XYZ file of C-alpha atoms in Angstrom:
729
model
C -0.029 -0.035 -0.020
C 1.182 3.821 -0.587
C 2.660 5.502 2.345
C 0.350 7.637 4.452
C 3.002 10.270 4.577
C 2.815 12.854 1.546
C 4.898 15.663 0.669
C 4.090 18.419 -1.630
C 6.282 21.517 -1.903
C 7.671 23.796 -4.462
C 10.585 21.547 -5.039
C 9.214 17.985 -4.322
C 5.935 15.913 -4.557
C 6.517 12.628 -2.678
C 3.352 10.476 -2.315
C 3.420 6.809 -1.935
C 5.470 5.354 -4.667
C 5.573 8.342 -6.677
C 8.220 10.902 -6.577
C 8.830 14.013 -8.451
C 11.756 16.608 -7.949
C 11.684 19.990 -9.691
C 14.571 22.413 -10.750
C 14.450 25.907 -11.900
C 15.181 26.287 -15.771
C 14.752 29.034 -18.115
C 11.499 29.034 -20.256
C 10.735 31.297 -23.260
C 7.318 32.489 -23.149
C 6.183 32.896 -26.912
C 3.343 35.375 -26.143
C 5.435 37.816 -23.990
C 8.697 37.200 -25.371
C 10.278 36.982 -21.938
C 12.505 34.281 -20.456
C 11.883 33.443 -16.984
C 12.803 30.650 -14.465
C 10.057 28.284 -13.923
C 9.799 24.838 -12.131
C 10.575 21.948 -14.438
C 10.659 18.203 -13.740
C 14.442 17.216 -12.704
C 13.753 13.614 -11.369
C 10.492 11.430 -12.127
C 10.552 8.265 -10.116
C 14.324 8.090 -9.652
C 14.864 9.231 -13.386
C 16.897 11.812 -14.462
C 15.113 14.141 -16.690
C 17.071 16.317 -19.423
C 15.483 19.325 -17.723
C 18.012 21.679 -19.378
C 16.747 20.475 -22.777
C 13.111 19.988 -22.382
C 10.284 21.438 -20.520
C 8.403 18.254 -19.226
C 4.678 19.162 -18.778
C 2.896 16.619 -16.578
C -0.257 16.214 -14.554
C -1.189 13.978 -11.548
C -4.039 11.830 -11.921
C -5.233 12.094 -8.301
C -6.950 9.093 -6.430
C -7.607 11.405 -3.607
C -6.305 14.701 -3.846
C -2.914 15.285 -2.118
C -2.890 11.933 -0.436
C -2.832 9.308 -3.081
C -2.293 8.955 -6.978
C -3.416 6.765 -9.835
C -0.880 7.913 -12.295
C 1.372 10.392 -13.276
C 1.036 11.553 -17.023
C 3.451 13.429 -18.831
C 3.231 14.552 -22.437
C 6.066 14.235 -24.833
C 7.424 17.549 -26.116
C 6.946 16.665 -29.800
C 5.332 13.423 -31.120
C 8.286 12.131 -32.937
C 10.880 12.528 -30.232
C 11.999 9.428 -28.409
C 12.145 8.652 -24.715
C 15.896 9.208 -24.486
C 15.410 12.798 -25.816
C 13.434 13.380 -22.616
C 15.176 10.828 -20.019
C 18.700 10.074 -19.113
C 17.710 6.799 -17.195
C 14.224 5.069 -16.952
C 11.464 5.743 -14.349
C 10.725 2.875 -11.973
C 7.149 1.435 -12.247
C 4.601 0.540 -14.752
C 5.502 2.634 -17.867
C 2.354 2.930 -20.244
C 3.974 3.984 -23.658
C 0.738 4.170 -25.535
C 2.647 4.158 -28.643
C 5.222 1.892 -30.456
C 8.543 3.047 -31.638
C 9.466 5.561 -28.954
C 12.478 4.072 -27.717
C 12.080 2.409 -24.239
C 14.530 -0.391 -24.542
C 16.916 2.101 -26.470
C 16.663 4.511 -23.364
C 17.699 1.970 -20.814
C 20.335 0.241 -23.137
C 21.954 3.833 -23.359
C 21.492 4.695 -19.708
C 24.544 5.152 -17.619
C 24.053 1.936 -15.341
C 23.914 -1.747 -15.257
C 20.683 -3.181 -16.801
C 18.791 -6.381 -17.217
C 16.157 -6.095 -19.974
C 13.842 -9.364 -20.100
C 12.019 -9.883 -23.496
C 9.287 -12.179 -24.276
C 10.889 -13.790 -27.537
C 14.331 -14.735 -28.990
C 13.973 -12.640 -32.074
C 13.410 -9.578 -29.945
C 16.480 -10.184 -27.612
C 18.413 -11.124 -30.740
C 17.531 -7.853 -32.761
C 18.357 -5.656 -29.859
C 21.571 -7.422 -29.186
C 22.504 -6.945 -32.767
C 21.632 -3.018 -32.589
C 24.193 -2.759 -29.627
C 27.316 -3.713 -31.620
C 30.426 -1.713 -30.514
C 32.566 -1.440 -33.505
C 36.162 -1.277 -32.972
C 36.339 -1.604 -29.162
C 39.897 -2.783 -28.087
C 40.431 -3.962 -31.849
C 37.425 -6.375 -31.554
C 34.691 -5.346 -34.074
C 32.330 -7.916 -33.085
C 32.044 -7.142 -29.547
C 28.489 -6.321 -28.121
C 27.499 -3.624 -25.710
C 24.635 -5.468 -24.514
C 25.053 -9.405 -24.241
C 22.365 -11.828 -25.494
C 21.128 -14.391 -23.063
C 18.722 -17.069 -24.472
C 18.432 -20.003 -26.837
C 21.367 -20.864 -29.404
C 21.224 -18.832 -32.700
C 23.215 -20.167 -35.644
C 26.146 -18.043 -36.740
C 25.466 -15.729 -33.758
C 28.286 -16.318 -30.967
C 28.481 -14.211 -28.109
C 30.800 -14.441 -24.937
C 29.737 -16.331 -21.688
C 27.956 -14.332 -18.887
C 30.918 -14.752 -16.806
C 33.169 -13.538 -19.532
C 31.106 -10.321 -20.279
C 30.802 -9.398 -16.381
C 34.512 -9.396 -16.311
C 35.226 -7.477 -19.489
C 36.575 -4.016 -18.091
C 36.422 -2.347 -21.561
C 32.367 -2.433 -21.091
C 31.658 0.079 -18.305
C 27.994 -0.477 -18.160
C 26.831 -4.123 -18.149
C 23.710 -4.653 -20.448
C 21.893 -7.926 -20.632
C 19.088 -8.711 -23.061
C 17.581 -12.066 -21.872
C 14.679 -13.952 -23.094
C 12.233 -14.972 -20.207
C 13.152 -18.633 -20.136
C 16.780 -17.974 -19.577
C 16.514 -15.483 -16.902
C 17.138 -17.924 -14.014
C 20.611 -18.746 -15.602
C 21.302 -15.162 -15.890
C 20.416 -14.124 -12.316
C 22.240 -17.336 -10.866
C 25.539 -15.921 -12.631
C 24.992 -12.589 -11.289
C 24.252 -13.429 -7.668
C 21.165 -12.033 -5.535
C 23.615 -9.885 -3.605
C 24.325 -7.916 -6.897
C 20.538 -7.285 -7.725
C 20.779 -3.917 -6.149
C 23.591 -3.045 -8.937
C 21.302 -3.544 -11.744
C 18.153 -1.861 -13.177
C 15.713 -4.626 -13.931
C 13.156 -3.760 -17.201
C 10.560 -6.257 -18.144
C 9.512 -5.278 -21.904
C 6.251 -5.938 -23.642
C 4.882 -6.963 -20.271
C 1.056 -7.326 -21.969
C 2.368 -10.281 -24.077
C 2.953 -12.236 -20.871
C -0.649 -12.338 -20.229
C -1.494 -13.756 -23.768
C 1.407 -16.322 -23.804
C 1.646 -17.470 -20.200
C -0.671 -20.632 -20.837
C 1.622 -21.808 -23.276
C 4.980 -20.751 -21.364
C 4.284 -20.892 -17.630
C 7.430 -20.009 -16.622
C 6.868 -16.425 -18.077
C 5.310 -15.668 -14.733
C 8.416 -16.427 -12.986
C 9.842 -13.427 -14.065
C 7.456 -11.414 -12.030
C 8.551 -13.388 -9.105
C 12.076 -12.219 -9.992
C 10.969 -8.566 -10.472
C 9.794 -8.125 -6.938
C 13.400 -9.262 -5.781
C 14.765 -5.979 -7.113
C 14.627 -2.726 -5.137
C 11.427 -0.644 -5.919
C 13.656 2.182 -7.458
C 15.735 -0.515 -9.606
C 12.558 -1.959 -11.713
C 10.096 -1.173 -14.061
C 7.481 -2.878 -16.509
C 7.096 -1.413 -20.097
C 4.536 -1.680 -22.950
C 2.734 0.352 -25.663
C -0.527 -1.534 -24.855
C -0.951 -2.484 -21.135
C -4.336 -3.810 -20.067
C -5.606 -4.731 -16.653
C -3.798 -6.824 -14.043
C -5.212 -9.149 -11.380
C -2.132 -9.327 -9.538
C -2.349 -6.805 -6.682
C 1.192 -6.497 -6.564
C 1.480 -5.043 -9.769
C -1.713 -3.027 -9.611
C 0.027 -1.222 -6.635
C 3.305 -0.279 -8.909
C 3.539 3.383 -9.876
C 1.963 4.230 -13.234
C 3.722 6.507 -15.345
C 1.578 7.309 -18.379
C 3.073 8.654 -21.721
C 0.873 11.220 -23.685
C 1.142 12.731 -27.118
C -0.149 16.105 -28.583
C -1.547 14.333 -31.627
C -3.131 10.806 -31.113
C -2.256 8.290 -33.796
C -5.288 7.933 -35.878
C -5.199 4.693 -38.282
C -7.160 4.470 -41.537
C -8.337 1.007 -41.552
C -10.265 -1.040 -43.928
C -12.249 -3.759 -42.205
C -13.449 -6.905 -43.948
C -16.141 -9.147 -42.306
C -16.315 -12.566 -43.936
C -17.194 -15.986 -43.084
C -14.134 -17.686 -44.481
C -11.141 -15.550 -43.648
C -8.679 -17.853 -45.714
C -10.395 -17.563 -48.833
C -11.097 -13.792 -48.434
C -7.246 -13.299 -47.430
C -6.123 -15.095 -50.971
C -8.468 -12.778 -52.612
C -7.074 -9.536 -50.780
C -3.505 -10.550 -51.493
C -4.269 -11.056 -55.139
C -6.118 -7.698 -55.578
C -3.404 -5.749 -53.770
C -0.551 -7.340 -55.940
C -2.590 -6.521 -58.937
C -3.173 -2.878 -57.828
C 0.423 -2.251 -56.422
C 2.883 -4.531 -58.227
C 6.069 -3.022 -56.742
C 4.947 -2.998 -53.212
C 5.438 -5.321 -50.345
C 2.717 -6.960 -48.064
C 2.895 -8.264 -44.829
C 0.110 -10.469 -43.418
C -0.419 -10.828 -39.761
C -1.994 -14.298 -38.937
C -1.465 -16.361 -35.802
C -1.461 -19.559 -37.642
C 1.276 -21.443 -39.428
C -0.814 -23.836 -40.776
C -3.409 -21.351 -41.998
C -0.623 -19.239 -43.649
C 0.935 -22.071 -45.519
C -2.573 -23.086 -46.843
C -3.171 -19.621 -48.102
C 0.208 -19.759 -49.718
C -0.481 -23.054 -51.579
C -3.662 -21.650 -52.815
C -1.970 -18.904 -54.516
C -0.642 -19.039 -58.305
C 2.618 -20.756 -58.424
C 4.116 -17.509 -59.571
C 3.127 -15.993 -56.356
C 4.043 -18.655 -53.976
C 7.783 -18.327 -54.989
C 7.444 -14.685 -53.509
C 6.062 -15.852 -50.185
C 7.609 -16.486 -46.769
C 6.501 -17.112 -43.081
C 8.033 -15.401 -40.129
C 7.284 -17.835 -37.005
C 8.782 -19.507 -34.176
C 12.224 -20.848 -35.039
C 10.821 -24.261 -34.059
C 9.303 -24.526 -37.540
C 12.565 -24.126 -39.537
C 12.967 -27.269 -41.624
C 9.336 -28.037 -41.000
C 7.542 -25.164 -43.025
C 8.827 -24.699 -46.602
C 8.397 -21.123 -46.452
C 10.107 -20.497 -43.084
C 12.001 -17.113 -43.134
C 13.744 -14.629 -40.790
C 13.807 -10.893 -40.995
C 17.169 -9.522 -42.122
C 18.436 -5.979 -41.542
C 14.938 -5.005 -40.422
C 13.436 -5.705 -43.898
C 10.666 -8.071 -44.939
C 12.417 -11.176 -46.423
C 9.891 -11.489 -49.349
C 7.347 -9.641 -51.415
C 4.468 -11.338 -49.592
C 5.511 -11.944 -46.004
C 3.182 -13.809 -43.463
C 3.952 -13.537 -39.855
C 2.756 -15.210 -36.489
C 2.753 -14.009 -32.957
C 6.648 -14.451 -32.396
C 6.884 -11.221 -34.513
C 3.898 -9.171 -33.359
C 5.804 -7.409 -30.813
C 9.313 -5.983 -30.707
C 10.394 -6.237 -34.391
C 11.189 -3.149 -36.444
C 10.425 -2.993 -40.078
C 12.088 -0.030 -41.852
C 10.315 -0.077 -44.974
C 6.788 0.499 -46.154
C 4.218 -2.348 -46.775
C 0.564 -3.178 -46.937
C -0.504 -4.637 -43.731
C -3.246 -7.336 -43.614
C -4.250 -8.691 -40.346
C -6.402 -11.817 -39.736
C -8.748 -13.113 -37.076
C -10.423 -16.335 -37.474
C -13.058 -17.044 -34.808
C -12.647 -20.731 -36.037
C -9.308 -20.627 -34.546
C -9.483 -18.924 -31.154
C -5.681 -18.447 -30.820
C -5.932 -15.969 -33.696
C -8.169 -13.598 -31.975
C -6.621 -10.042 -31.329
C -7.575 -7.342 -29.081
C -7.238 -3.795 -30.709
C -4.340 -3.084 -28.265
C -2.570 -6.218 -30.221
C -3.818 -4.713 -33.731
C -2.036 -1.396 -32.555
C 1.211 -3.387 -31.695
C 0.991 -5.152 -35.198
C 0.619 -1.788 -36.951
C 3.554 -0.250 -35.047
C 5.988 -2.980 -36.694
C 6.204 -0.367 -39.557
C 8.849 2.095 -38.359
C 9.047 3.915 -41.673
C 8.525 7.900 -41.414
C 5.514 7.768 -43.684
C 3.982 4.802 -42.158
C 1.884 1.796 -43.732
C 0.947 2.033 -47.469
C -2.499 0.680 -46.078
C -3.858 -1.293 -43.376
C -6.565 -4.114 -43.709
C -8.343 -6.443 -41.235
C -10.021 -9.490 -42.402
C -12.282 -11.025 -39.445
C -14.916 -13.438 -38.780
C -17.456 -13.552 -35.860
C -19.412 -15.938 -33.760
C -22.674 -14.958 -32.921
C -23.217 -17.691 -30.463
C -21.042 -16.202 -28.024
C -22.405 -13.347 -25.923
C -21.283 -11.863 -22.802
C -20.404 -8.676 -21.403
C -19.796 -8.582 -17.668
C -15.840 -9.086 -17.436
C -15.597 -7.892 -13.883
C -17.897 -10.876 -12.949
C -15.918 -13.330 -14.774
C -12.557 -11.912 -13.337
C -13.952 -12.134 -9.835
C -15.151 -15.772 -10.429
C -11.699 -16.804 -11.713
C -9.906 -15.244 -8.916
C -12.131 -16.602 -6.323
C -11.671 -20.257 -7.811
C -7.831 -19.843 -7.610
C -7.652 -18.552 -4.185
C -9.807 -21.550 -3.067
C -7.233 -23.836 -4.531
C -4.418 -21.929 -3.065
C -6.200 -22.181 0.355
C -6.752 -25.852 -0.211
C -3.082 -26.576 -1.064
C -1.735 -24.625 1.737
C -4.040 -26.350 4.306
C -3.290 -29.728 3.034
C -0.261 -30.556 5.228
C -2.358 -29.631 8.472
C -5.301 -31.508 7.105
C -3.281 -34.686 6.759
C -1.689 -34.139 10.177
C -5.335 -33.850 11.674
C -7.055 -36.539 9.778
C -4.109 -39.104 9.221
C -6.397 -42.144 8.330
C -8.396 -40.441 5.741
C -7.675 -41.744 2.236
C -8.498 -38.109 0.836
C -5.127 -36.791 2.284
C -2.167 -38.995 0.687
C 1.211 -39.002 2.151
C 2.594 -38.856 -1.393
C 0.836 -35.591 -2.638
C 2.644 -33.506 -4.671
C 1.885 -29.812 -5.881
C 2.440 -30.715 -9.378
C -0.566 -33.020 -9.447
C -2.787 -30.370 -7.911
C -1.553 -27.791 -10.508
C -2.038 -29.955 -13.606
C -5.566 -30.763 -12.319
C -6.892 -27.137 -12.084
C -7.108 -26.519 -15.748
C -10.556 -24.947 -16.153
C -12.396 -23.426 -19.144
C -14.624 -20.313 -18.660
C -17.298 -19.332 -21.268
C -15.731 -20.996 -24.246
C -12.025 -19.489 -23.409
C -9.402 -21.932 -23.525
C -8.743 -24.011 -20.478
C -5.910 -22.615 -18.236
C -4.308 -23.758 -15.043
C -5.446 -21.329 -12.260
C -2.477 -21.963 -9.680
C 1.280 -22.304 -10.148
C 4.470 -22.784 -8.032
C 6.327 -19.551 -7.737
C 10.171 -19.484 -7.555
C 10.029 -20.154 -3.938
C 7.778 -23.324 -4.520
C 4.772 -21.596 -2.833
C 1.397 -22.600 -4.395
C -0.020 -19.134 -5.614
C -2.693 -17.826 -8.040
C -1.426 -17.888 -11.795
C -2.540 -14.222 -12.216
C -1.447 -14.087 -15.728
C -3.671 -17.037 -16.843
C -6.369 -15.287 -14.908
C -5.793 -12.138 -16.907
C -5.861 -14.257 -20.111
C -9.239 -15.737 -19.206
C -10.634 -12.258 -18.877
C -8.898 -11.273 -22.442
C -10.262 -14.214 -24.111
C -13.725 -13.865 -22.815
C -13.823 -10.225 -24.001
C -12.590 -11.126 -27.496
C -15.073 -14.270 -27.765
C -18.006 -13.002 -26.430
C -17.692 -9.230 -26.976
C -15.275 -8.174 -29.564
C -15.904 -10.838 -32.067
C -19.522 -11.953 -31.338
C -20.984 -9.377 -33.773
C -19.864 -8.072 -36.943
C -20.113 -4.425 -35.652
C -18.357 -4.850 -32.549
C -14.834 -4.501 -33.915
C -15.491 -1.313 -36.012
C -17.352 0.194 -33.235
C -14.612 -0.320 -30.702
C -11.871 0.843 -33.171
C -14.234 3.940 -34.139
C -14.142 4.891 -30.434
C -10.421 4.790 -30.048
C -10.483 7.521 -32.771
C -9.549 5.603 -36.009
C -10.998 6.087 -39.470
C -12.914 2.878 -40.329
C -14.216 1.553 -43.691
C -16.288 -1.627 -43.432
C -16.908 -4.408 -45.975
C -18.965 -7.556 -45.672
C -18.488 -10.796 -47.927
C -20.156 -14.199 -48.024
C -17.918 -16.340 -49.732
C -19.491 -19.002 -52.150
C -15.907 -20.911 -52.653
C -13.469 -22.409 -50.305
C -9.776 -23.432 -50.351
C -9.790 -26.866 -52.073
C -9.353 -29.707 -49.601
C -6.405 -31.117 -51.675
C -4.585 -27.830 -51.016
C -5.042 -28.049 -47.151
C -4.020 -31.824 -47.532
C -1.055 -30.899 -49.342
C 0.120 -28.709 -46.623
C -0.510 -31.325 -43.897
C 1.299 -33.960 -45.866
C 4.287 -31.519 -46.459
C 4.588 -30.598 -42.696
C 4.371 -34.462 -41.690
C 7.048 -35.338 -44.070
C 9.351 -32.416 -42.781
C 8.666 -33.782 -39.249
C 9.609 -37.299 -40.107
C 12.989 -36.107 -41.826
C 13.807 -33.998 -39.004
C 13.138 -36.878 -36.481
C 15.039 -39.068 -38.616
C 18.404 -36.786 -38.444
C 17.870 -36.591 -34.527
C 17.572 -40.298 -34.288
C 20.825 -40.872 -36.060
C 22.564 -38.287 -34.133
C 21.316 -40.051 -30.867
C 22.423 -43.464 -32.320
C 25.977 -42.429 -32.551
C 26.216 -41.782 -28.947
C 27.452 -44.662 -26.751
C 25.875 -43.907 -23.272
C 22.738 -42.926 -21.691
C 24.288 -39.585 -20.389
C 25.623 -38.598 -23.919
C 22.186 -39.341 -25.480
C 20.470 -37.199 -22.963
C 22.889 -34.195 -23.430
C 22.271 -34.586 -27.298
C 18.758 -34.810 -26.856
C 18.545 -31.701 -24.440
C 20.545 -29.670 -27.141
C 18.270 -30.722 -29.804
C 15.482 -29.566 -27.806
C 17.048 -25.961 -27.203
C 17.769 -25.862 -30.893
C 15.461 -25.461 -33.880
C 13.073 -28.422 -33.290
C 9.380 -28.904 -34.110
C 6.950 -29.140 -31.197
C 6.129 -32.699 -31.992
C 9.746 -33.731 -32.215
C 10.643 -31.787 -28.949
C 7.897 -33.926 -27.344
C 9.392 -37.109 -29.011
C 12.897 -36.008 -27.349
C 11.456 -35.310 -24.074
C 9.826 -38.792 -24.083
C 12.916 -40.379 -25.259
C 14.986 -38.764 -22.200
C 12.299 -40.061 -19.886
C 12.278 -43.851 -20.931
C 15.678 -44.272 -22.357
C 17.201 -45.624 -19.044
C 14.390 -48.473 -19.004
C 13.862 -49.390 -22.631
C 16.597 -50.342 -25.321
C 17.270 -47.906 -27.860
C 15.633 -49.498 -30.841
C 12.751 -50.726 -29.335
C 11.993 -47.342 -27.609
C 12.347 -45.468 -30.934
C 10.070 -47.840 -32.556
C 7.229 -47.358 -29.876
C 7.751 -43.709 -29.702
C 7.283 -43.224 -33.410
C 3.757 -44.911 -32.849
C 2.627 -42.257 -30.204
C 0.831 -39.365 -31.849
C -1.636 -38.207 -29.180
C -1.432 -37.262 -25.545
C -3.736 -39.987 -24.558
C -1.394 -42.416 -26.310
C 1.638 -41.007 -24.458
C -0.311 -41.437 -21.269
C -1.111 -45.096 -21.667
C 2.272 -45.765 -22.811
C 3.668 -44.210 -19.725
C 1.644 -46.311 -17.451
C 2.375 -49.383 -19.243
C 6.082 -48.771 -19.098
C 6.098 -47.835 -15.533
C 4.332 -50.923 -14.387
C 6.463 -53.170 -16.472
C 9.818 -51.704 -15.018
C 8.585 -51.823 -11.308
C 10.539 -54.337 -9.192
C 8.596 -57.584 -8.416
C 8.255 -56.798 -4.871
C 6.403 -53.427 -5.334
C 3.099 -53.484 -3.462
C 0.965 -52.242 -6.329
C 2.561 -55.017 -8.871
C 2.202 -57.774 -6.113
C -1.460 -56.670 -5.610
C -2.206 -56.521 -9.427
C -0.504 -60.176 -9.995
C -2.536 -61.591 -7.113
C -5.783 -60.119 -8.358
C -5.324 -60.835 -12.176
C -3.679 -64.161 -12.354
C -2.370 -65.254 -15.867
C -4.769 -67.067 -17.865
C -7.871 -66.464 -15.447
C -11.213 -65.766 -17.470
C -12.822 -62.630 -15.821
C -16.197 -60.924 -16.534
C -16.270 -57.076 -16.977
C -17.822 -56.590 -13.602
C -15.228 -58.782 -11.979
C -12.309 -56.815 -13.486
C -13.817 -53.819 -11.886
C -14.514 -55.156 -8.742
C -11.032 -56.500 -8.500
C -9.223 -53.438 -9.679
C -11.313 -51.195 -7.300
C -9.898 -53.464 -4.496
C -6.603 -52.152 -5.301
C -7.387 -48.600 -6.588
C -9.920 -47.628 -3.778
C -8.294 -49.948 -1.115
C -4.532 -50.003 -1.380
C -4.349 -46.754 -3.170
C -7.213 -44.698 -1.193
C -8.342 -43.348 -4.747
C -12.071 -42.820 -5.360
C -13.817 -46.005 -6.857
C -14.069 -46.492 -10.536
C -16.848 -47.419 -12.805
C -16.563 -50.185 -15.366
C -16.338 -47.583 -18.149
C -13.238 -45.985 -16.412
C -11.665 -49.104 -14.761
C -11.300 -51.255 -17.962
C -8.973 -48.456 -19.737
C -6.805 -48.524 -16.895
C -6.511 -52.251 -16.602
C -5.482 -52.585 -20.214
C -2.525 -50.311 -19.209
C -1.006 -53.235 -17.021
C -1.756 -56.280 -18.862
C -2.394 -57.938 -22.226
C -5.945 -59.213 -22.514
C -7.289 -61.952 -24.689
C -10.033 -61.002 -27.624
C -13.511 -60.853 -26.159
C -15.255 -64.313 -25.222
C -17.962 -65.058 -22.757
C -18.494 -66.374 -19.332
C -21.504 -67.410 -17.445
C -22.141 -65.336 -14.335
C -25.240 -66.090 -12.206
C -26.547 -68.568 -15.167
C -26.186 -65.755 -17.846
C -23.587 -65.389 -20.449
C -21.344 -62.249 -19.879
C -18.698 -60.469 -22.001
C -15.288 -61.796 -20.530
C -11.410 -61.622 -21.121
C -8.449 -63.892 -20.276
C -5.175 -62.249 -18.903
C -2.410 -63.047 -21.379
C 0.545 -61.352 -20.009
C 1.704 -58.262 -17.819
C 3.351 -56.938 -20.621
C 0.655 -55.100 -22.686
C 3.567 -53.382 -24.843
C 4.621 -56.635 -26.138
C 8.424 -55.641 -25.298
C 10.577 -58.473 -26.207
C 13.177 -57.630 -23.850
C 14.141 -57.077 -20.134
C 13.961 -53.384 -18.544
C 17.527 -51.673 -18.546
C 16.620 -50.544 -15.220
C 14.124 -51.160 -12.325
C 11.856 -48.889 -10.118
C 12.332 -49.365 -6.439
C 9.667 -51.255 -4.545
C 9.551 -48.279 -2.116
C 8.465 -45.785 -4.779
C 5.009 -44.455 -4.036
C 2.616 -45.643 -6.717
C 0.501 -42.610 -7.199
C 3.500 -40.424 -7.891
C 4.697 -43.131 -10.383
C 1.843 -44.052 -12.402
C 0.134 -40.784 -12.680
C -3.372 -41.844 -12.005
């Protein structure tokens, strides 16, 4: 909470987490022609202002006059200046830029202090690091002023963190770090040195969108609060609402401009966005044959499908900017070079929606497809995408192609946010009470000795009003169970997009008009579709590319002689450019290679296509490698002897004696018990057995090796290992 002490004098305003210091500076009055000394901001939230060069106009948005503040607003002296024209260092707190391209990251990179700048994507960190190149320092032309810390990038070589820290030729240490690599960097720096760095989290709003895919993103905020209050800031051009109270209480610095950015936007509403996108590309190329086109569509498969539907002469001029995991998988994969679009017609997915600068003009086409909810974009995101163009004259044109789903309708976002927060807090309270409950009720099967937080977290995934299911709680960097605030923010964003912005054809135009943009709206009903043969061609090409990539990986693994060498190789391949499916393949390989011989394991893993298949495979392997004396294995063998013929009801009754009696888990029905039983034994074909004089469907137990593995396990799991943790019921 803000401090109750408030100081408001001629030279200082200090209230809660806000602080402004004034100095006297000469100011020329254009009306009178006089020069007089007036108070001008010298420091704003511990940031040095260039007060001898600019007169910084500001206003305080009071929560309660003279006592508490909502935000400090300041107006840029000119619309085209950058933050480093106003500040020497970055203010602490939550900085709402409200416009792309005003140089918040550049300001901190050039500030006279040590800095850690966390960015959400490797492309953004890499681009900023390239821009920090220090030519000719100590005869080393390839030295970088800012060190990139993240996944490997081919042909981009940087020193180690330790080497960079000890390089005395670089006075101020600047780190550009990808969120996933932040723990590695902070471990090298040491917590005792946090006070020596300013910690900036760039593009903070993207964390709310991406946290459900990358849970470790929220760990960044845990680290953020470990830095002194005056040594940290969060930055974005489009910052929405937070549900984390600690973030809500950060001081807000709101950047304003004399002239608002009004965009001229053509909106096309259609029932088939990919058909309309194809038509729009062809029309734009015909009308402007010398101009480039950038298509923003957060669907790699959708981008590839549209490209394959174009005439062959146009397909050769297409490229896709997407995650490096798709290199070698997507035929049209490309990367930005020297801030220019790589192709005449360039598609990009969300990896490039923030932080990437394009210095040439282009026609922008943004695509929202309600059949693919991950492609839905807020008006803030639409602004960010348009802001990728950094040419002084701006875009040639901006078109948004979108569809809607009228079955969704909901307006009370505060209600849904409150509901999700309450659900998350209920789970947190339960998790924190669990040890005491177990202590007070030691004989209850509801409170197990082998309970682990990971099981609870994975079981909290929930869907609200057609939004994607998210996990409501997480473990923070201290191992505590806490609400997953970014996932909760994501639910609110998704509900707004699905049930408000894209539930009616007029909602998007109305909101953009309310934001001051100039709108032209067209409506299309498509009478044709992209042929299934084209869609199938793309699926086939991707599948073949994944297989070729996997074969190369398997060959590399086969060359290694030990389990340890294979694990190291597999982890290196995961960190490099690897498709998501092959990443899962390698993770599964690492998990099982200590139990199953190499060739047998590769054969079995190649047969797994779905999460359900993997879950069953996991249970079967874990049972197979248990020591014979393990209580679960002993009980199963006793209940299900080889060659015994059992009817369906007998299977359920006997398995429940183990599942409910031995493991203290809720009873199963025949429908839920039978798939589990088949994970632990091989059954005969269905036959019949008389039960109470009536024939019933029955099966015979053939073996305890349902995978048909013709080998012995390379390793065994101890009989003392808890069953629940092992088999993942």
